[in-house]
Amino acid sequence: MPELRYNLLVRDWVIIATGRAKRPHDFIKAKKEIPPIPEYRDNCPFCPRNESLSPPETFRLGDAKVWRTRVVPNKFPALSSDEEIERKTDGIFNSVSGFGVHEVIVENPRHNTLIALMSDKEVEDIIRTYKTRYLSLSGKEHIEAIIIFKNHGPAAGTSLEHPHSQLIATPIVPPQIRSRLEHATRYFDTTGKCVGCFVLEQELKAKARVVIETDGFAVFMPYASFVPFQMLVLPKRHMASFADINDSEIFELASVLKIALSKLYRGLDNPDFNYTIRSIPVHENGEEYFHWYLSILPRLTQPAGFELGSGMFINTALPEEAAEFLRNIKC
Ligand SMILES: [Zn+2]
Ligand SMILES: [Zn+2]
């Protein structure tokens, strides 16, 4: 029987369509015949020695000659910091100029690697780069929200091979972030608890959907996962902003993120996925209410008309079965 499940963390309902449910193995895509990818491509703007093909960098880890990660402005930015910030309201027509920041984080010099295949130290460099850029941009005037995300594979919105993530800093708080913060605030007002801490505590107690647990982090599939194999990575220490992560947490997050993505890579044959870091807007005072996390969304199914018409997802995999499947994948 299908079941509607409530996602307390984000105040959304999901249909777990057990009647149409597939077994975890059914989500393994037929092996694509991909020719081997080289370690370097001379036309790739993100490969070492091709730095002149991308706009001047804003940050690098490494030294003047050899970099380990690099941050460059997006060549085709969704928002631009060259714009003056200007708001216009004319009757119902409300707009802000396209001010903001859109950067690409080149995760590694090697063209043909993936987080799932990198060393822990290399993944740590990526997280450290995220934090450095997050901190730097949160001090910038008119920036309200910073969204760090990764698109991996065509179904996730990229065909670029070179491992990279992106960051967009916006001059408004996106409505979905606002609504989740309001939900977390109301939850705190009613119960005196952080909804993130509470969900984490309950999922760890239930165990069925936990994929990885370390001293400082847990990776689990939400009870009401939006999509098959959705995973949340939550710090156990209450923190509203990703920017508050400390050195040992960076190290630990790198390790659990790598294991989570390796399990997907090995278990489901390198599926396309997105991940996003959900952090409190930069100028908010809801430090007690909100709990930052990283959400991994494999793109194994395609949202369609019902999702667009209702904002409610149909998930055809049981989170408990999917979690057990990934727990058993050795990395
Ligand atoms: Zn490259
Ligand atoms: Zn919390």
GROMACS .gro file of C-alpha atoms and ligand atoms in nm:
model
  333
    1MET     CA    1   0.000   0.000   0.000
    2PRO     CA    2   0.122   0.352  -0.074
    3GLU     CA    3   0.185   0.573   0.225
    4LEU     CA    4   0.205   0.947   0.275
    5ARG     CA    5   0.491   1.042   0.504
    6TYR     CA    6   0.557   1.376   0.669
    7ASN     CA    7   0.906   1.524   0.660
    8LEU     CA    8   0.928   1.714   0.988
    9LEU     CA    9   1.263   1.876   0.904
   10VAL     CA   10   1.124   2.069   0.607
   11ARG     CA   11   0.745   2.049   0.658
   12ASP     CA   12   0.668   1.855   0.340
   13TRP     CA   13   0.465   1.547   0.258
   14VAL     CA   14   0.595   1.272   0.032
   15ILE     CA   15   0.412   0.976  -0.124
   16ILE     CA   16   0.608   0.657  -0.074
   17ALA     CA   17   0.459   0.454  -0.358
   18THR     CA   18   0.526   0.108  -0.225
   19GLY     CA   19   0.292  -0.047  -0.486
   20ARG     CA   20   0.516   0.085  -0.763
   21ALA     CA   21   0.822   0.052  -0.544
   22LYS     CA   22   1.131  -0.084  -0.700
   23ARG     CA   23   1.394  -0.288  -0.522
   24PRO     CA   24   1.723  -0.105  -0.465
   25HIS     CA   25   1.893  -0.307  -0.742
   26ASP     CA   26   1.638  -0.184  -0.997
   27PHE     CA   27   1.785   0.165  -0.972
   28ILE     CA   28   2.120   0.058  -1.113
   29LYS     CA   29   2.127   0.207  -1.460
   30ALA     CA   30   2.238  -0.011  -1.749
   31LYS     CA   31   2.615   0.027  -1.783
   32LYS     CA   32   2.686   0.318  -2.011
   33GLU     CA   33   2.971   0.264  -2.252
   34ILE     CA   34   3.188   0.562  -2.165
   35PRO     CA   35   3.526   0.592  -2.331
   36PRO     CA   36   3.802   0.636  -2.068
   37ILE     CA   37   3.830   1.000  -1.961
   38PRO     CA   38   4.183   1.146  -1.975
   39GLU     CA   39   4.349   1.313  -1.674
   40TYR     CA   40   4.391   1.633  -1.877
   41ARG     CA   41   4.206   1.792  -2.168
   42ASP     CA   42   4.364   2.082  -2.354
   43ASN     CA   43   4.027   2.251  -2.414
   44CYS     CA   44   3.903   2.218  -2.052
   45PRO     CA   45   3.898   2.557  -1.874
   46PHE     CA   46   3.941   2.386  -1.535
   47CYS     CA   47   4.250   2.177  -1.613
   48PRO     CA   48   4.592   2.304  -1.491
   49ARG     CA   49   4.784   2.505  -1.757
   50ASN     CA   50   4.447   2.620  -1.905
   51GLU     CA   51   4.380   2.879  -1.633
   52SER     CA   52   4.365   3.158  -1.893
   53LEU     CA   53   4.048   2.999  -2.037
   54SER     CA   54   3.846   3.098  -1.729
   55PRO     CA   55   3.793   3.442  -1.567
   56PRO     CA   56   4.063   3.550  -1.313
   57GLU     CA   57   4.042   3.336  -1.001
   58THR     CA   58   3.906   3.464  -0.670
   59PHE     CA   59   4.074   3.200  -0.451
   60ARG     CA   60   4.305   2.901  -0.461
   61LEU     CA   61   4.438   2.642  -0.221
   62GLY     CA   62   4.799   2.565  -0.302
   63ASP     CA   63   5.080   2.796  -0.406
   64ALA     CA   64   5.144   3.028  -0.700
   65LYS     CA   65   5.254   2.737  -0.919
   66VAL     CA   66   5.050   2.437  -0.812
   67TRP     CA   67   4.688   2.458  -0.697
   68ARG     CA   68   4.479   2.197  -0.519
   69THR     CA   69   4.142   2.375  -0.554
   70ARG     CA   70   4.056   2.691  -0.744
   71VAL     CA   71   3.760   2.928  -0.740
   72VAL     CA   72   3.669   3.131  -1.049
   73PRO     CA   73   3.370   3.349  -1.140
   74ASN     CA   74   3.119   3.160  -1.354
   75LYS     CA   75   3.174   3.258  -1.717
   76PHE     CA   76   2.796   3.275  -1.772
   77PRO     CA   77   2.679   3.395  -1.429
   78ALA     CA   78   2.318   3.378  -1.315
   79LEU     CA   79   2.392   3.688  -1.102
   80SER     CA   80   2.678   3.938  -1.124
   81SER     CA   81   2.858   4.148  -0.862
   82ASP     CA   82   2.922   4.413  -1.131
   83GLU     CA   83   2.555   4.510  -1.109
   84GLU     CA   84   2.450   4.794  -0.880
   85ILE     CA   85   2.184   4.680  -0.640
   86GLU     CA   86   1.857   4.843  -0.729
   87ARG     CA   87   1.501   4.755  -0.628
   88LYS     CA   88   1.201   4.848  -0.839
   89THR     CA   89   0.837   4.825  -0.746
   90ASP     CA   90   0.570   4.929  -0.993
   91GLY     CA   91   0.229   4.804  -0.890
   92ILE     CA   92   0.252   4.425  -0.892
   93PHE     CA   93   0.587   4.433  -1.072
   94ASN     CA   94   0.863   4.388  -0.819
   95SER     CA   95   1.228   4.335  -0.915
   96VAL     CA   96   1.586   4.366  -0.796
   97SER     CA   97   1.880   4.413  -1.033
   98GLY     CA   98   2.075   4.094  -1.100
   99PHE     CA   99   2.329   4.160  -0.825
  100GLY     CA  100   2.499   3.861  -0.663
  101VAL     CA  101   2.792   3.625  -0.694
  102HIS     CA  102   2.817   3.309  -0.901
  103GLU     CA  103   3.138   3.111  -0.868
  104VAL     CA  104   3.271   2.775  -0.977
  105ILE     CA  105   3.479   2.573  -0.734
  106VAL     CA  106   3.723   2.355  -0.928
  107GLU     CA  107   3.755   2.065  -0.688
  108ASN     CA  108   4.074   1.902  -0.810
  109PRO     CA  109   4.341   1.950  -1.078
  110ARG     CA  110   4.270   1.602  -1.223
  111HIS     CA  111   4.008   1.610  -1.498
  112ASN     CA  112   3.898   1.251  -1.453
  113THR     CA  113   3.840   1.213  -1.082
  114LEU     CA  114   3.532   1.228  -0.859
  115ILE     CA  115   3.482   1.292  -0.487
  116ALA     CA  116   3.404   0.919  -0.455
  117LEU     CA  117   3.755   0.842  -0.581
  118MET     CA  118   3.955   1.124  -0.417
  119SER     CA  119   4.170   1.096  -0.104
  120ASP     CA  120   4.025   1.224   0.225
  121LYS     CA  121   4.274   1.512   0.211
  122GLU     CA  122   4.151   1.616  -0.134
  123VAL     CA  123   3.787   1.619  -0.018
  124GLU     CA  124   3.894   1.815   0.290
  125ASP     CA  125   4.043   2.078   0.057
  126ILE     CA  126   3.704   2.111  -0.116
  127ILE     CA  127   3.516   2.162   0.213
  128ARG     CA  128   3.781   2.410   0.332
  129THR     CA  129   3.739   2.602   0.005
  130TYR     CA  130   3.360   2.609   0.052
  131LYS     CA  131   3.403   2.750   0.403
  132THR     CA  132   3.656   3.012   0.299
  133ARG     CA  133   3.435   3.142   0.019
  134TYR     CA  134   3.124   3.127   0.238
  135LEU     CA  135   3.292   3.336   0.508
  136SER     CA  136   3.432   3.583   0.262
  137LEU     CA  137   3.101   3.637   0.080
  138SER     CA  138   2.892   3.656   0.396
  139GLY     CA  139   3.082   3.974   0.481
  140LYS     CA  140   2.992   4.131   0.147
  141GLU     CA  141   2.732   4.405   0.144
  142HIS     CA  142   2.379   4.312   0.023
  143ILE     CA  143   2.441   3.934   0.028
  144GLU     CA  144   2.158   3.760   0.212
  145ALA     CA  145   2.193   3.390   0.127
  146ILE     CA  146   2.476   3.168   0.003
  147ILE     CA  147   2.392   2.841  -0.168
  148ILE     CA  148   2.671   2.590  -0.230
  149PHE     CA  149   2.578   2.307  -0.462
  150LYS     CA  150   2.709   2.041  -0.690
  151ASN     CA  151   2.561   1.904  -1.012
  152HIS     CA  152   2.703   1.569  -1.121
  153GLY     CA  153   2.599   1.428  -1.458
  154PRO     CA  154   2.352   1.535  -1.728
  155ALA     CA  155   2.037   1.443  -1.529
  156ALA     CA  156   2.166   1.673  -1.253
  157GLY     CA  157   2.222   1.964  -1.489
  158THR     CA  158   2.581   1.943  -1.609
  159SER     CA  159   2.772   1.779  -1.888
  160LEU     CA  160   3.107   1.926  -1.778
  161GLU     CA  161   3.341   1.641  -1.689
  162HIS     CA  162   3.592   1.826  -1.473
  163PRO     CA  163   3.494   1.786  -1.103
  164HIS     CA  164   3.345   2.113  -0.985
  165SER     CA  165   3.085   2.264  -0.753
  166GLN     CA  166   2.917   2.603  -0.761
  167LEU     CA  167   2.820   2.880  -0.527
  168ILE     CA  168   2.551   3.143  -0.578
  169ALA     CA  169   2.513   3.431  -0.334
  170THR     CA  170   2.183   3.618  -0.363
  171PRO     CA  171   2.061   3.965  -0.257
  172ILE     CA  172   1.730   3.818  -0.133
  173VAL     CA  173   1.646   3.523   0.091
  174PRO     CA  174   1.494   3.259  -0.142
  175PRO     CA  175   1.132   3.184  -0.035
  176GLN     CA  176   1.200   2.813   0.023
  177ILE     CA  177   1.486   2.895   0.263
  178ARG     CA  178   1.265   3.153   0.436
  179SER     CA  179   0.979   2.908   0.473
  180ARG     CA  180   1.205   2.635   0.618
  181LEU     CA  181   1.355   2.882   0.862
  182GLU     CA  182   1.007   2.995   0.967
  183HIS     CA  183   0.904   2.634   1.018
  184ALA     CA  184   1.216   2.569   1.231
  185THR     CA  185   1.150   2.887   1.430
  186ARG     CA  186   0.788   2.791   1.498
  187TYR     CA  187   0.894   2.439   1.592
  188PHE     CA  188   1.139   2.583   1.844
  189ASP     CA  189   0.876   2.820   1.983
  190THR     CA  190   0.636   2.530   2.036
  191THR     CA  191   0.873   2.265   2.168
  192GLY     CA  192   1.189   2.446   2.280
  193LYS     CA  193   1.387   2.214   2.050
  194CYS     CA  194   1.586   2.256   1.731
  195VAL     CA  195   1.397   2.054   1.469
  196GLY     CA  196   1.728   1.938   1.313
  197CYS     CA  197   1.865   1.812   1.647
  198PHE     CA  198   1.533   1.636   1.715
  199VAL     CA  199   1.510   1.465   1.374
  200LEU     CA  200   1.872   1.355   1.406
  201GLU     CA  201   1.813   1.215   1.754
  202GLN     CA  202   1.503   1.023   1.636
  203GLU     CA  203   1.669   0.885   1.321
  204LEU     CA  204   1.971   0.765   1.522
  205LYS     CA  205   1.736   0.598   1.768
  206ALA     CA  206   1.530   0.433   1.490
  207LYS     CA  207   1.854   0.320   1.312
  208ALA     CA  208   1.668   0.180   1.005
  209ARG     CA  209   1.756   0.467   0.775
  210VAL     CA  210   2.106   0.545   0.906
  211VAL     CA  211   2.379   0.487   0.648
  212ILE     CA  212   2.690   0.622   0.827
  213GLU     CA  213   2.748   0.745   1.181
  214THR     CA  214   3.067   0.895   1.324
  215ASP     CA  215   3.137   1.091   1.645
  216GLY     CA  216   3.044   1.421   1.486
  217PHE     CA  217   2.817   1.343   1.188
  218ALA     CA  218   2.533   1.119   1.076
  219VAL     CA  219   2.424   1.032   0.724
  220PHE     CA  220   2.071   0.900   0.692
  221MET     CA  221   1.785   0.870   0.447
  222PRO     CA  222   1.497   1.083   0.571
  223TYR     CA  223   1.181   0.895   0.678
  224ALA     CA  224   1.001   1.094   0.406
  225SER     CA  225   1.283   1.105   0.148
  226PHE     CA  226   1.189   1.314  -0.157
  227VAL     CA  227   1.362   1.087  -0.405
  228PRO     CA  228   1.510   0.735  -0.403
  229PHE     CA  229   1.840   0.725  -0.208
  230GLN     CA  230   1.819   1.084  -0.081
  231MET     CA  231   2.073   1.124   0.199
  232LEU     CA  232   2.112   1.398   0.458
  233VAL     CA  233   2.446   1.468   0.621
  234LEU     CA  234   2.391   1.639   0.958
  235PRO     CA  235   2.649   1.758   1.209
  236LYS     CA  236   2.569   1.628   1.559
  237ARG     CA  237   2.681   1.957   1.712
  238HIS     CA  238   2.405   2.214   1.681
  239MET     CA  239   2.514   2.476   1.429
  240ALA     CA  240   2.292   2.705   1.224
  241SER     CA  241   2.555   2.814   0.977
  242PHE     CA  242   2.784   2.597   0.768
  243ALA     CA  243   3.047   2.870   0.824
  244ASP     CA  244   3.074   2.765   1.191
  245ILE     CA  245   3.221   2.424   1.108
  246ASN     CA  246   3.560   2.383   1.279
  247ASP     CA  247   3.879   2.217   1.157
  248SER     CA  248   3.812   1.873   1.299
  249GLU     CA  249   3.454   1.886   1.165
  250ILE     CA  250   3.585   1.976   0.818
  251PHE     CA  251   3.803   1.667   0.836
  252GLU     CA  252   3.514   1.448   0.950
  253LEU     CA  253   3.262   1.591   0.700
  254ALA     CA  254   3.510   1.524   0.418
  255SER     CA  255   3.540   1.164   0.526
  256VAL     CA  256   3.163   1.096   0.558
  257LEU     CA  257   3.081   1.281   0.234
  258LYS     CA  258   3.339   1.075   0.051
  259ILE     CA  259   3.203   0.748   0.194
  260ALA     CA  260   2.840   0.844   0.118
  261LEU     CA  261   2.924   0.933  -0.244
  262SER     CA  262   3.144   0.621  -0.280
  263LYS     CA  263   2.853   0.405  -0.170
  264LEU     CA  264   2.634   0.566  -0.438
  265TYR     CA  265   2.913   0.534  -0.696
  266ARG     CA  266   2.975   0.168  -0.623
  267GLY     CA  267   2.622   0.062  -0.536
  268LEU     CA  268   2.437   0.235  -0.820
  269ASP     CA  269   2.710   0.259  -1.083
  270ASN     CA  270   2.797   0.627  -1.069
  271PRO     CA  271   2.448   0.782  -1.076
  272ASP     CA  272   2.388   1.147  -1.154
  273PHE     CA  273   2.321   1.349  -0.838
  274ASN     CA  274   2.297   1.697  -0.689
  275TYR     CA  275   2.401   1.801  -0.345
  276THR     CA  276   2.330   2.128  -0.169
  277ILE     CA  277   2.436   2.279   0.161
  278ARG     CA  278   2.140   2.417   0.353
  279SER     CA  279   2.259   2.692   0.584
  280ILE     CA  280   2.085   2.977   0.767
  281PRO     CA  281   2.066   3.310   0.572
  282VAL     CA  282   2.375   3.517   0.652
  283HIS     CA  283   2.212   3.796   0.856
  284GLU     CA  284   1.956   3.593   1.050
  285ASN     CA  285   1.951   3.566   1.426
  286GLY     CA  286   1.787   3.224   1.444
  287GLU     CA  287   2.101   3.055   1.567
  288GLU     CA  288   1.910   2.834   1.812
  289TYR     CA  289   1.639   2.729   1.566
  290PHE     CA  290   1.810   2.625   1.246
  291HIS     CA  291   2.049   2.332   1.190
  292TRP     CA  292   2.261   2.331   0.873
  293TYR     CA  293   2.293   2.013   0.667
  294LEU     CA  294   2.400   1.878   0.333
  295SER     CA  295   2.137   1.706   0.119
  296ILE     CA  296   2.238   1.454  -0.149
  297LEU     CA  297   1.972   1.399  -0.416
  298PRO     CA  298   2.044   1.120  -0.666
  299ARG     CA  299   1.869   1.183  -0.999
  300LEU     CA  300   1.736   0.833  -1.058
  301THR     CA  301   1.380   0.939  -1.132
  302GLN     CA  302   1.237   1.243  -1.304
  303PRO     CA  303   0.995   1.475  -1.121
  304ALA     CA  304   0.691   1.522  -1.347
  305GLY     CA  305   0.351   1.689  -1.360
  306PHE     CA  306   0.229   1.577  -1.019
  307GLU     CA  307   0.539   1.715  -0.846
  308LEU     CA  308   0.501   2.045  -1.035
  309GLY     CA  309   0.131   2.059  -0.957
  310SER     CA  310   0.156   1.980  -0.587
  311GLY     CA  311   0.513   2.041  -0.470
  312MET     CA  312   0.483   1.689  -0.330
  313PHE     CA  313   0.717   1.415  -0.446
  314ILE     CA  314   0.640   1.051  -0.528
  315ASN     CA  315   0.926   0.832  -0.411
  316THR     CA  316   0.927   0.479  -0.552
  317ALA     CA  317   1.194   0.341  -0.315
  318LEU     CA  318   1.141   0.257   0.050
  319PRO     CA  319   1.400   0.463   0.243
  320GLU     CA  320   1.457   0.173   0.488
  321GLU     CA  321   1.544  -0.068   0.203
  322ALA     CA  322   1.757   0.186   0.021
  323ALA     CA  323   1.950   0.264   0.342
  324GLU     CA  324   2.012  -0.103   0.409
  325PHE     CA  325   2.135  -0.148   0.053
  326LEU     CA  326   2.388   0.137   0.086
  327ARG     CA  327   2.495   0.030   0.438
  328ASN     CA  328   2.599  -0.303   0.288
  329ILE     CA  329   2.812  -0.146   0.013
  330LYS     CA  330   3.170  -0.165   0.136
  331CYS     CA  331   3.393   0.135   0.069
  332ZN      ZN  332   3.960   1.950  -1.697
  333ZN      ZN  333   2.015   2.165   1.603
   0.00000   0.00000   0.00000
